Amino acid sequence: MAQVRLQKYLAEVGLCSRRKAEDLMRQGRVTVDGQVTEAPGHMIDPETATVALDGQVVGPPQKLAYYMFHKPSGFLTTLDDPRGRPTVKGFLDKLPVRVYPVGRLDLDVSGLLILTNDGQLAMRLMHPSYLVSKIYRAKVKGLPSEEKLDLLRTGQILILGKPAAPAKARMLKSGPDKGQLELTLTEGRHRQVKRMCAAIGHEVIRLKRIAYCDLPLPPDLPPGQTRKLSPSEIRHLKAQVGLVPADSDPKK
Ligand code: URA
């Protein structure tokens, strides 16, 4: 069988992205036939090499799988929490294939997460240069004025000292002391929506992601449920990050 770079193999078996694989290799955690292998260009023959991470043999490339998941709030987007808090692992374990969340939602945030073992797609969807859109519905304290929303729209908000990219922002509902906002972001920095809303003086009370890369969270997918992505949804995600030609995007 043709030789492949070790980091490509690790991504293809669904372990992680290529970049993460390189980190693991640099950390001396990956062995090939029992030898620690740190060189990023190392080639292996997947048919004959025994590749292990932290001493655990990594299996042959598995079938690529793509799901959407309605993450309920109250679960961490990780597979293991040293503090023993609930994680999404229990939901993922019910699936027939091993898949991983693309990006994260905070513990108290619900909504759409993509799950896959396609490391290359996951890496691109998470990379800021692809400007993948994410739509959030945020219930906030108080009623943000249009002037304040303009600060979000024009990128005049600093998050940890760096300007946040301009976001689409619109009021969906307003009550006497609360408002509901829809925010469309192309960045995915840590606690970004909460930080952006806090920066204009409106604390987020509840947050839900209602779309990812133009795929909406279906109304008939209840919290805690997963469903396979359709071939056209998979093609759309790949087209958005340049993995298939844009003219094969069924959404265009
Ligand atoms: N913004 C946040 O503040 N939290 C999330 O989980 C996602 C976006």
CSV table of C-alpha atoms and ligand atoms in Angstrom, one decimal:
chain,number,residue,atom,x,y,z
A,1,MET,CA,0.0,0.0,0.0
A,2,ALA,CA,1.2,3.6,-0.6
A,3,GLN,CA,3.1,5.2,2.1
A,4,VAL,CA,1.5,8.2,3.9
A,5,ARG,CA,2.7,10.8,6.3
A,6,LEU,CA,2.2,9.8,9.9
A,7,GLN,CA,0.2,12.9,10.8
A,8,LYS,CA,-2.1,12.3,7.8
A,9,TYR,CA,-2.7,8.7,8.9
A,10,LEU,CA,-3.5,9.8,12.4
A,11,ALA,CA,-6.1,12.3,11.0
A,12,GLU,CA,-7.5,9.7,8.6
A,13,VAL,CA,-8.1,7.2,11.4
A,14,GLY,CA,-10.2,9.9,13.0
A,15,LEU,CA,-8.0,10.4,16.0
A,16,CYS,CA,-7.6,14.2,15.6
A,17,SER,CA,-6.6,16.9,13.1
A,18,ARG,CA,-3.3,16.7,11.3
A,19,ARG,CA,-2.1,19.7,13.3
A,20,LYS,CA,-3.0,18.1,16.6
A,21,ALA,CA,-1.3,14.9,15.4
A,22,GLU,CA,1.9,16.9,14.8
A,23,ASP,CA,1.7,18.2,18.4
A,24,LEU,CA,1.2,14.7,19.7
A,25,MET,CA,4.2,13.6,17.7
A,26,ARG,CA,6.3,16.5,19.0
A,27,GLN,CA,5.3,15.5,22.5
A,28,GLY,CA,6.8,12.1,21.9
A,29,ARG,CA,3.4,10.4,22.4
A,30,VAL,CA,3.3,8.6,19.1
A,31,THR,CA,5.2,5.4,18.3
A,32,VAL,CA,5.6,3.5,15.0
A,33,ASP,CA,6.6,-0.1,15.6
A,34,GLY,CA,7.5,0.8,19.1
A,35,GLN,CA,9.8,3.7,18.3
A,36,VAL,CA,8.9,7.2,19.3
A,37,THR,CA,8.5,9.2,16.1
A,38,GLU,CA,8.7,13.0,16.3
A,39,ALA,CA,9.6,13.9,12.7
A,40,PRO,CA,6.6,15.5,11.0
A,41,GLY,CA,7.5,14.1,7.6
A,42,HIS,CA,7.7,10.5,8.8
A,43,MET,CA,6.2,8.1,6.2
A,44,ILE,CA,4.5,4.9,7.1
A,45,ASP,CA,2.9,2.0,5.3
A,46,PRO,CA,-0.5,1.8,7.0
A,47,GLU,CA,-0.8,-1.9,6.1
A,48,THR,CA,2.3,-3.0,8.0
A,49,ALA,CA,3.1,-0.3,10.5
A,50,THR,CA,1.9,-0.5,14.1
A,51,VAL,CA,1.0,3.0,15.2
A,52,ALA,CA,0.3,3.8,18.8
A,53,LEU,CA,-0.7,6.8,20.8
A,54,ASP,CA,0.3,6.7,24.5
A,55,GLY,CA,0.9,3.0,24.0
A,56,GLN,CA,-2.6,2.3,22.6
A,57,VAL,CA,-2.6,0.9,19.1
A,58,VAL,CA,-4.4,3.2,16.7
A,59,GLY,CA,-6.7,1.3,14.3
A,60,PRO,CA,-7.0,1.2,10.6
A,61,PRO,CA,-8.8,4.2,8.9
A,62,GLN,CA,-12.5,3.9,9.7
A,63,LYS,CA,-15.4,4.9,7.6
A,64,LEU,CA,-15.8,8.6,7.7
A,65,ALA,CA,-19.0,9.6,9.6
A,66,TYR,CA,-20.8,12.9,9.9
A,67,TYR,CA,-23.6,13.8,12.3
A,68,MET,CA,-25.3,16.8,13.8
A,69,PHE,CA,-26.0,16.8,17.5
A,70,HIS,CA,-28.4,19.0,19.6
A,71,LYS,CA,-26.2,19.5,22.6
A,72,PRO,CA,-28.2,20.1,25.7
A,73,SER,CA,-27.0,22.7,28.2
A,74,GLY,CA,-25.4,21.2,31.3
A,75,PHE,CA,-22.8,19.1,29.4
A,76,LEU,CA,-19.2,19.9,28.7
A,77,THR,CA,-18.0,19.6,25.0
A,78,THR,CA,-15.2,17.2,26.0
A,79,LEU,CA,-14.8,13.5,26.4
A,80,ASP,CA,-13.3,13.6,29.8
A,81,ASP,CA,-13.5,16.1,32.6
A,82,PRO,CA,-11.0,15.9,35.5
A,83,ARG,CA,-13.6,17.6,37.7
A,84,GLY,CA,-16.1,14.9,37.0
A,85,ARG,CA,-18.7,17.2,35.4
A,86,PRO,CA,-21.2,15.7,32.8
A,87,THR,CA,-19.8,15.6,29.3
A,88,VAL,CA,-21.1,14.9,25.9
A,89,LYS,CA,-19.3,11.5,25.8
A,90,GLY,CA,-22.4,9.5,26.8
A,91,PHE,CA,-24.3,10.8,23.8
A,92,LEU,CA,-21.3,10.1,21.4
A,93,ASP,CA,-20.9,6.6,22.8
A,94,LYS,CA,-24.3,5.6,21.5
A,95,LEU,CA,-23.2,6.1,17.9
A,96,PRO,CA,-21.9,3.2,15.9
A,97,VAL,CA,-18.7,5.0,15.0
A,98,ARG,CA,-16.2,7.1,17.0
A,99,VAL,CA,-16.8,10.8,16.2
A,100,TYR,CA,-15.6,14.0,17.8
A,101,PRO,CA,-17.2,17.4,18.2
A,102,VAL,CA,-16.1,20.1,15.8
A,103,GLY,CA,-15.4,23.0,18.1
A,104,ARG,CA,-17.0,23.6,21.5
A,105,LEU,CA,-20.1,25.0,23.2
A,106,ASP,CA,-19.8,26.0,26.8
A,107,LEU,CA,-21.3,23.9,29.6
A,108,ASP,CA,-24.4,26.1,29.9
A,109,VAL,CA,-24.9,26.6,26.1
A,110,SER,CA,-27.2,24.4,24.0
A,111,GLY,CA,-27.5,23.9,20.2
A,112,LEU,CA,-25.9,22.6,17.1
A,113,LEU,CA,-22.6,20.7,17.1
A,114,ILE,CA,-21.2,18.9,14.2
A,115,LEU,CA,-19.7,15.5,15.0
A,116,THR,CA,-17.2,13.7,12.7
A,117,ASN,CA,-14.1,11.6,12.5
A,118,ASP,CA,-13.0,13.4,9.3
A,119,GLY,CA,-10.1,15.2,10.8
A,120,GLN,CA,-9.4,17.3,7.7
A,121,LEU,CA,-12.9,18.7,7.5
A,122,ALA,CA,-13.0,19.3,11.3
A,123,MET,CA,-9.7,21.2,11.2
A,124,ARG,CA,-10.8,23.4,8.4
A,125,LEU,CA,-14.2,24.1,9.9
A,126,MET,CA,-12.5,25.3,13.1
A,127,HIS,CA,-9.8,27.3,11.4
A,128,PRO,CA,-10.5,31.0,11.5
A,129,SER,CA,-9.4,31.6,7.9
A,130,TYR,CA,-12.4,29.8,6.5
A,131,LEU,CA,-14.8,32.2,8.2
A,132,VAL,CA,-17.4,29.5,9.0
A,133,SER,CA,-20.6,31.2,10.1
A,134,LYS,CA,-22.3,30.4,13.4
A,135,ILE,CA,-25.7,31.7,14.4
A,136,TYR,CA,-26.6,32.1,18.0
A,137,ARG,CA,-29.8,33.1,19.8
A,138,ALA,CA,-28.9,34.9,23.0
A,139,LYS,CA,-31.3,36.0,25.8
A,140,VAL,CA,-29.7,39.0,27.5
A,141,LYS,CA,-30.3,41.2,30.5
A,142,GLY,CA,-31.7,44.6,29.6
A,143,LEU,CA,-32.5,45.9,26.1
A,144,PRO,CA,-29.5,46.6,23.9
A,145,SER,CA,-29.9,49.8,21.9
A,146,GLU,CA,-29.3,49.9,18.1
A,147,GLU,CA,-26.2,52.1,18.9
A,148,LYS,CA,-24.8,49.3,21.0
A,149,LEU,CA,-25.6,46.6,18.4
A,150,ASP,CA,-23.8,48.8,15.9
A,151,LEU,CA,-20.7,48.4,18.0
A,152,LEU,CA,-21.0,44.6,17.4
A,153,ARG,CA,-21.8,45.1,13.7
A,154,THR,CA,-18.8,47.3,13.0
A,155,GLY,CA,-16.2,45.3,14.9
A,156,GLN,CA,-15.7,48.0,17.6
A,157,ILE,CA,-15.7,45.5,20.5
A,158,LEU,CA,-12.5,44.3,22.1
A,159,ILE,CA,-12.3,40.7,23.4
A,160,LEU,CA,-9.2,40.1,25.5
A,161,GLY,CA,-7.6,43.1,23.9
A,162,LYS,CA,-8.3,42.1,20.3
A,163,PRO,CA,-11.1,43.5,18.2
A,164,ALA,CA,-13.9,41.0,17.5
A,165,ALA,CA,-14.7,40.6,13.8
A,166,PRO,CA,-17.9,42.4,12.7
A,167,ALA,CA,-21.0,40.3,13.5
A,168,LYS,CA,-24.6,40.4,12.2
A,169,ALA,CA,-26.8,41.4,15.1
A,170,ARG,CA,-30.5,41.8,15.3
A,171,MET,CA,-33.1,42.1,18.1
A,172,LEU,CA,-35.6,39.2,17.9
A,173,LYS,CA,-37.8,40.1,20.9
A,174,SER,CA,-37.8,42.6,23.6
A,175,GLY,CA,-39.5,42.4,27.0
A,176,PRO,CA,-39.5,45.0,29.8
A,177,ASP,CA,-36.0,44.0,31.2
A,178,LYS,CA,-34.8,41.3,28.8
A,179,GLY,CA,-34.1,41.0,25.1
A,180,GLN,CA,-33.4,38.3,22.6
A,181,LEU,CA,-30.7,38.8,20.1
A,182,GLU,CA,-29.6,36.8,17.0
A,183,LEU,CA,-25.9,37.0,16.4
A,184,THR,CA,-24.0,35.7,13.4
A,185,LEU,CA,-20.3,35.3,13.9
A,186,THR,CA,-17.5,34.1,11.7
A,187,GLU,CA,-15.1,33.7,14.6
A,188,GLY,CA,-15.2,31.1,17.4
A,189,ARG,CA,-13.2,32.6,20.2
A,190,HIS,CA,-13.6,31.3,23.8
A,191,ARG,CA,-17.0,32.5,25.2
A,192,GLN,CA,-17.2,34.9,22.3
A,193,VAL,CA,-20.9,35.7,22.4
A,194,LYS,CA,-20.9,36.1,26.2
A,195,ARG,CA,-17.9,38.4,26.0
A,196,MET,CA,-19.3,40.5,23.1
A,197,CYS,CA,-22.6,41.0,24.9
A,198,ALA,CA,-20.9,41.8,28.2
A,199,ALA,CA,-18.8,44.3,26.3
A,200,ILE,CA,-21.9,46.3,25.4
A,201,GLY,CA,-23.2,45.9,28.9
A,202,HIS,CA,-25.7,43.1,28.5
A,203,GLU,CA,-25.1,39.8,30.3
A,204,VAL,CA,-26.2,36.7,28.5
A,205,ILE,CA,-28.8,34.7,30.4
A,206,ARG,CA,-29.3,31.9,27.9
A,207,LEU,CA,-27.5,31.0,24.7
A,208,LYS,CA,-28.2,28.5,22.0
A,209,ARG,CA,-26.5,27.9,18.6
A,210,ILE,CA,-29.2,27.6,16.0
A,211,ALA,CA,-27.0,27.2,12.9
A,212,TYR,CA,-23.5,26.2,11.9
A,213,CYS,CA,-22.0,26.8,8.5
A,214,ASP,CA,-25.5,27.5,7.1
A,215,LEU,CA,-26.9,24.3,8.4
A,216,PRO,CA,-29.8,25.1,10.7
A,217,LEU,CA,-30.5,23.1,13.9
A,218,PRO,CA,-33.7,21.2,12.8
A,219,PRO,CA,-36.7,21.9,14.9
A,220,ASP,CA,-37.4,18.2,15.1
A,221,LEU,CA,-34.0,17.3,16.6
A,222,PRO,CA,-34.6,17.5,20.4
A,223,PRO,CA,-31.7,18.2,22.9
A,224,GLY,CA,-29.6,15.1,23.3
A,225,GLN,CA,-30.4,13.7,19.9
A,226,THR,CA,-28.1,13.1,16.9
A,227,ARG,CA,-28.8,12.5,13.3
A,228,LYS,CA,-26.6,11.7,10.3
A,229,LEU,CA,-25.8,14.5,7.9
A,230,SER,CA,-27.2,13.9,4.5
A,231,PRO,CA,-24.8,13.6,1.5
A,232,SER,CA,-25.8,17.1,0.4
A,233,GLU,CA,-25.1,18.6,3.8
A,234,ILE,CA,-21.7,16.9,3.9
A,235,ARG,CA,-21.0,18.2,0.4
A,236,HIS,CA,-22.0,21.7,1.5
A,237,LEU,CA,-19.7,21.7,4.6
A,238,LYS,CA,-16.8,20.4,2.4
A,239,ALA,CA,-17.5,23.0,-0.3
A,240,GLN,CA,-17.5,25.8,2.3
A,241,VAL,CA,-13.9,25.0,3.3
A,242,GLY,CA,-12.5,24.2,-0.2
A,243,LEU,CA,-12.4,20.4,0.1
A,244,VAL,CA,-14.7,19.9,-2.9
A,245,PRO,CA,-15.4,22.5,-5.7
A,246,ALA,CA,-17.8,25.2,-4.8
A,247,ASP,CA,-20.0,24.3,-7.8
A,248,SER,CA,-20.8,21.0,-6.2
A,249,ASP,CA,-22.4,22.8,-3.2
A,250,PRO,CA,-26.0,21.8,-3.3
A,251,LYS,CA,-26.9,24.9,-1.3
A,252,LYS,CA,-25.6,27.3,-4.0
B,1,URA,N1,-20.1,32.0,22.6
B,1,URA,C1,-20.1,31.7,23.9
B,1,URA,O1,-20.0,32.6,24.7
B,1,URA,N2,-20.2,30.4,24.3
B,1,URA,C2,-20.3,29.4,23.4
B,1,URA,O2,-20.4,28.3,23.9
B,1,URA,C3,-20.3,29.7,22.0
B,1,URA,C4,-20.2,31.0,21.7
